[in-house]
mmCIF file of C-alpha atoms in Angstrom:
data_model
loop_
_atom_site.group_PDB
_atom_site.id
_atom_site.type_symbol
_atom_site.label_atom_id
_atom_site.label_comp_id
_atom_site.label_asym_id
_atom_site.label_seq_id
_atom_site.Cartn_x
_atom_site.Cartn_y
_atom_site.Cartn_z
ATOM 1 C CA MET A 236 -5.155 -2.758 14.394
ATOM 2 C CA ILE A 237 -5.185 -1.354 10.865
ATOM 3 C CA ASP A 238 -8.680 -1.088 9.391
ATOM 4 C CA PRO A 239 -8.301 -1.734 5.633
ATOM 5 C CA ASN A 240 -11.565 0.138 5.019
ATOM 6 C CA ASP A 241 -10.257 3.274 6.729
ATOM 7 C CA VAL A 242 -6.516 3.472 6.108
ATOM 8 C CA THR A 243 -6.098 7.212 5.572
ATOM 9 C CA ASP A 244 -4.723 9.053 8.590
ATOM 10 C CA PRO A 245 -2.205 11.907 8.308
ATOM 11 C CA ALA A 246 -2.082 12.238 12.112
ATOM 12 C CA ARG A 247 -0.634 8.840 12.985
ATOM 13 C CA SER A 248 1.841 8.616 15.833
ATOM 14 C CA GLY A 249 5.327 7.260 15.164
ATOM 15 C CA ARG A 250 4.258 3.853 16.436
ATOM 16 C CA GLN A 251 1.163 3.884 14.203
ATOM 17 C CA LEU A 252 3.262 4.861 11.171
ATOM 18 C CA GLU A 253 5.545 1.894 11.784
ATOM 19 C CA GLU A 254 2.566 -0.451 11.994
ATOM 20 C CA PHE A 255 0.989 1.051 8.875
ATOM 21 C CA LEU A 256 4.199 0.634 6.870
ATOM 22 C CA LEU A 257 4.415 -3.017 7.928
ATOM 23 C CA PHE A 258 0.769 -3.442 6.910
ATOM 24 C CA CYS A 259 1.495 -1.912 3.486
ATOM 25 C CA ILE A 260 4.190 -4.545 2.990
ATOM 26 C CA VAL A 261 2.306 -7.609 4.222
ATOM 27 C CA VAL A 262 -0.944 -6.790 2.397
ATOM 28 C CA ALA A 263 0.577 -6.822 -1.106
ATOM 29 C CA GLY A 264 -1.198 -9.528 -3.066
ATOM 30 C CA LYS A 265 -3.065 -10.807 0.004
ATOM 31 C CA ASN A 266 -6.451 -10.391 1.659
ATOM 32 C CA ALA A 267 -6.314 -7.065 3.518
ATOM 33 C CA ASP A 268 -8.574 -8.058 6.424
ATOM 34 C CA GLN A 269 -6.714 -11.302 7.095
ATOM 35 C CA GLN A 270 -3.292 -9.666 6.886
ATOM 36 C CA ALA A 271 -4.350 -6.870 9.248
ATOM 37 C CA ARG A 272 -5.404 -9.473 11.843
ATOM 38 C CA LYS A 273 -2.204 -11.472 11.389
ATOM 39 C CA LEU A 274 -0.064 -8.355 11.742
ATOM 40 C CA GLU A 275 -1.921 -7.458 14.940
ATOM 41 C CA GLU A 276 -1.217 -10.951 16.269
ATOM 42 C CA PHE A 277 2.433 -10.645 15.214
ATOM 43 C CA LEU A 278 2.952 -7.331 17.034
ATOM 44 C CA LEU A 279 1.099 -8.221 20.265
ATOM 45 C CA GLY A 280 0.603 -4.526 21.030
ATOM 46 C CA ASN A 281 4.348 -3.807 21.026
ATOM 47 C CA LYS A 282 6.121 -0.861 19.414
ATOM 48 C CA PRO A 283 6.696 -2.357 15.949
ATOM 49 C CA PHE A 284 10.294 -1.482 15.109
ATOM 50 C CA ALA A 285 11.601 -1.918 18.684
ATOM 51 C CA PHE A 286 9.847 -5.309 18.866
ATOM 52 C CA ILE A 287 11.386 -6.402 15.567
ATOM 53 C CA ARG A 288 14.862 -5.295 16.681
ATOM 54 C CA SER A 289 14.494 -7.266 19.920
ATOM 55 C CA MET A 290 13.482 -10.406 18.025
ATOM 56 C CA GLY A 291 16.308 -10.001 15.540
ATOM 57 C CA ALA A 292 18.795 -10.019 18.391
ATOM 58 C CA ARG A 293 17.307 -13.305 19.619
ATOM 59 C CA GLY A 294 16.942 -14.793 16.134
ATOM 60 C CA GLY A 295 13.186 -15.275 16.484
ATOM 61 C CA LEU A 296 11.803 -12.958 13.804
ATOM 62 C CA GLU A 297 11.264 -15.508 11.049
ATOM 63 C CA GLU A 298 9.878 -18.019 13.550
ATOM 64 C CA ARG A 299 7.331 -15.444 14.769
ATOM 65 C CA LEU A 300 6.357 -14.576 11.171
ATOM 66 C CA ARG A 301 5.728 -18.270 10.529
ATOM 67 C CA ARG A 302 3.745 -18.695 13.743
ATOM 68 C CA VAL A 303 1.187 -16.065 12.681
ATOM 69 C CA LYS A 304 1.343 -17.199 9.010
ATOM 70 C CA LEU A 305 2.094 -13.811 7.475
ATOM 71 C CA GLY A 306 3.697 -15.466 4.413
ATOM 72 C CA LYS A 307 6.841 -14.549 2.410
ATOM 73 C CA TYR A 308 8.844 -15.271 5.552
ATOM 74 C CA ARG A 309 12.372 -14.704 4.313
ATOM 75 C CA LEU A 310 11.430 -11.529 2.421
ATOM 76 C CA LEU A 311 9.419 -10.125 5.316
ATOM 77 C CA GLY A 312 12.142 -10.999 7.786
ATOM 78 C CA GLU A 313 14.749 -9.106 5.785
ATOM 79 C CA SER A 314 12.425 -6.198 5.079
ATOM 80 C CA PHE A 315 11.236 -5.823 8.672
ATOM 81 C CA SER A 316 14.786 -6.082 10.052
ATOM 82 C CA ARG A 317 16.232 -3.501 7.691
ATOM 83 C CA LEU A 318 13.368 -1.054 8.216
ATOM 84 C CA ALA A 319 13.508 -1.415 11.995
ATOM 85 C CA CYS A 320 17.213 -0.539 12.010
ATOM 86 C CA ALA A 321 17.193 2.164 9.294
ATOM 87 C CA GLY A 322 16.219 5.146 11.444
ATOM 88 C CA LEU A 323 13.892 6.540 8.751
ATOM 89 C CA ASP A 324 11.684 9.530 9.419
ATOM 90 C CA LEU A 325 8.432 7.967 8.241
ATOM 91 C CA ARG A 326 6.730 11.377 8.160
ATOM 92 C CA LYS A 327 9.151 12.769 5.597
ATOM 93 C CA CYS A 328 11.033 10.055 3.729
ATOM 94 C CA SER A 329 10.314 9.912 0.010
ATOM 95 C CA TRP A 330 8.504 7.040 -1.651
ATOM 96 C CA GLU A 331 11.698 6.512 -3.669
ATOM 97 C CA THR A 332 13.642 5.936 -0.437
ATOM 98 C CA LEU A 333 11.124 3.344 0.701
ATOM 99 C CA THR A 334 11.592 1.331 -2.507
ATOM 100 C CA GLN A 335 15.189 0.648 -1.465
ATOM 101 C CA PHE A 336 13.896 -1.846 1.102
ATOM 102 C CA PRO A 337 12.981 -5.454 0.245
ATOM 103 C CA GLY A 338 9.279 -6.010 -0.268
ATOM 104 C CA ILE A 339 8.522 -2.358 -1.051
ATOM 105 C CA GLY A 340 7.863 -1.614 -4.698
ATOM 106 C CA ILE A 341 6.578 1.605 -6.215
ATOM 107 C CA LYS A 342 2.919 0.745 -5.548
ATOM 108 C CA THR A 343 3.527 -0.107 -1.879
ATOM 109 C CA ALA A 344 5.644 2.991 -1.273
ATOM 110 C CA LYS A 345 3.071 5.271 -2.881
ATOM 111 C CA PHE A 346 0.263 3.598 -0.930
ATOM 112 C CA PHE A 347 2.075 4.319 2.334
ATOM 113 C CA VAL A 348 2.789 7.964 1.494
ATOM 114 C CA LEU A 349 -0.675 8.650 0.037
ATOM 115 C CA HIS A 350 -2.530 7.364 3.075
ATOM 116 C CA SER A 351 -0.242 8.728 5.784
ATOM 117 C CA ARG A 352 0.379 12.333 4.680
ATOM 118 C CA PRO A 353 -2.011 15.160 3.824
ATOM 119 C CA GLY A 354 -2.430 16.476 0.285
ATOM 120 C CA GLU A 355 -0.420 13.794 -1.522
ATOM 121 C CA MET A 356 -1.089 12.890 -5.154
ATOM 122 C CA HIS A 357 -0.177 9.324 -6.027
ATOM 123 C CA GLY A 358 -1.813 6.542 -7.982
ATOM 124 C CA VAL A 359 -1.765 3.179 -6.219
ATOM 125 C CA LEU A 360 -1.735 0.896 -9.245
ATOM 126 C CA ASP A 361 -2.854 -2.334 -7.630
ATOM 127 C CA THR A 362 -4.823 -5.065 -9.396
ATOM 128 C CA HIS A 363 -8.141 -3.421 -8.455
ATOM 129 C CA VAL A 364 -7.179 -0.064 -9.956
ATOM 130 C CA LEU A 365 -5.640 -1.607 -13.065
ATOM 131 C CA ALA A 366 -8.775 -3.711 -13.702
ATOM 132 C CA TRP A 367 -10.916 -0.593 -13.280
ATOM 133 C CA MET A 368 -8.691 1.257 -15.759
ATOM 134 C CA ARG A 369 -9.052 -1.561 -18.299
ATOM 135 C CA ASP A 370 -12.829 -1.463 -17.893
ATOM 136 C CA ARG A 371 -12.954 2.333 -18.252
ATOM 137 C CA LEU A 372 -10.811 2.346 -21.373
ATOM 138 C CA ALA A 373 -12.783 -0.512 -22.914
ATOM 139 C CA SER A 374 -16.093 1.256 -22.240
ATOM 140 C CA ALA A 375 -14.668 4.408 -23.837
ATOM 141 C CA GLY A 376 -14.149 2.461 -27.042
ATOM 142 C CA ALA A 377 -10.499 1.521 -26.788
ATOM 143 C CA ARG A 378 -10.144 -1.677 -28.822
ATOM 144 C CA ARG A 379 -7.658 -3.534 -26.682
ATOM 145 C CA PRO A 380 -6.692 -1.610 -23.588
ATOM 146 C CA ASP A 381 -3.105 -2.594 -22.855
ATOM 147 C CA VAL A 382 -3.268 -1.676 -19.193
ATOM 148 C CA PRO A 383 -0.964 -4.091 -17.347
ATOM 149 C CA LYS A 384 -2.512 -6.746 -15.118
ATOM 150 C CA HIS A 385 0.082 -6.215 -12.402
ATOM 151 C CA SER A 386 1.652 -3.076 -11.001
ATOM 152 C CA PRO A 387 4.543 -1.928 -13.220
ATOM 153 C CA GLN A 388 7.965 -2.209 -11.600
ATOM 154 C CA ASP A 389 9.651 0.068 -14.134
ATOM 155 C CA ARG A 390 9.397 3.698 -12.974
ATOM 156 C CA ALA A 391 8.739 5.120 -16.442
ATOM 157 C CA ALA A 392 5.956 2.609 -17.101
ATOM 158 C CA TYR A 393 4.477 3.237 -13.658
ATOM 159 C CA SER A 394 4.540 6.999 -14.229
ATOM 160 C CA PHE A 395 2.801 6.607 -17.603
ATOM 161 C CA TRP A 396 -0.038 4.481 -16.220
ATOM 162 C CA GLU A 397 -0.316 6.654 -13.128
ATOM 163 C CA THR A 398 -0.937 9.647 -15.407
ATOM 164 C CA VAL A 399 -3.607 7.670 -17.268
ATOM 165 C CA TYR A 400 -5.174 6.797 -13.911
ATOM 166 C CA PHE A 401 -5.322 10.451 -12.857
ATOM 167 C CA GLY A 402 -7.074 11.355 -16.100
ATOM 168 C CA LEU A 403 -9.605 8.541 -15.815
ATOM 169 C CA ALA A 404 -10.291 9.325 -12.146
ATOM 170 C CA LEU A 405 -10.870 13.003 -12.895
ATOM 171 C CA ALA A 406 -13.190 12.109 -15.781
ATOM 172 C CA ARG A 407 -15.120 9.819 -13.435
ATOM 173 C CA ALA A 408 -15.438 12.613 -10.863
ATOM 174 C CA GLY A 409 -16.795 14.877 -13.608
ATOM 175 C CA GLU A 410 -19.461 12.293 -14.450
ATOM 176 C CA LYS A 411 -20.539 12.217 -10.832
ATOM 177 C CA GLY A 412 -21.051 15.926 -10.384
ATOM 178 C CA GLY A 413 -18.785 18.270 -12.261
ATOM 179 C CA GLU A 414 -15.450 19.733 -11.374
ATOM 180 C CA PRO A 415 -14.236 19.312 -7.792
ATOM 181 C CA ALA A 416 -14.679 22.407 -5.635
ATOM 182 C CA GLY A 417 -11.136 22.187 -4.291
ATOM 183 C CA PRO A 418 -8.070 19.986 -4.526
ATOM 184 C CA VAL A 419 -8.777 16.330 -5.221
ATOM 185 C CA ASN A 420 -8.392 14.096 -2.191
ATOM 186 C CA TRP A 421 -6.473 11.319 -3.949
ATOM 187 C CA ALA A 422 -6.371 9.155 -0.839
ATOM 188 C CA GLN A 423 -10.182 9.150 -0.750
ATOM 189 C CA VAL A 424 -10.366 8.447 -4.491
ATOM 190 C CA ASP A 425 -8.065 5.457 -4.003
ATOM 191 C CA LEU A 426 -9.954 4.118 -0.990
ATOM 192 C CA ASP A 427 -13.372 4.533 -2.636
ATOM 193 C CA LEU A 428 -12.202 2.747 -5.765
ATOM 194 C CA TRP A 429 -10.645 -0.088 -3.752
ATOM 195 C CA LYS A 430 -13.860 -0.611 -1.768
ATOM 196 C CA GLU A 431 -15.941 -0.565 -4.928
ATOM 197 C CA ARG A 432 -13.747 -3.044 -6.787
ATOM 198 C CA ARG A 433 -13.195 -5.482 -3.920
ATOM 199 C CA ALA A 434 -16.966 -5.848 -3.618
ATOM 200 C CA LEU A 435 -17.240 -7.153 -7.209
#
């Protein structure tokens, strides 16, 4: 089962990568702990994509999604089916490629890549991060921080706010103890910030 408090693992097996990608999709806008349990119940220990393909052939995918109450049944059914049949190399495919599948926006694709590959630099602009950015800008004296409340879907807007995020995160690291000794572990930055904000 995916542990939402410990999602970073660049050494996942192919099976684990499939499960993690499905988790990235089902967790969007939902409670991470609940969705992880529901996904575990959905998969029943099976190889994720092979299991989905077998259900698709029998027409039982949407019924199974409903049985475990994963939500967004039609969207998840289409997304899971297309991913399971796509033959993607989940170790190498770009985040841009992932956004071609239903249910995977920029934020979800970057979340998957950031937490499944070493040395990646991506900003996962979820509601927790965006709220933190608003707070940081407000405390720095910005009159009305216009940070969006939801993850931007436009690539240019996402890129702009991602750059702002990197700057704010680096400034925060400097406040906590100076310049980093080596490359920034952006996956750890993201996870630490998520844990901090979800506790509020």
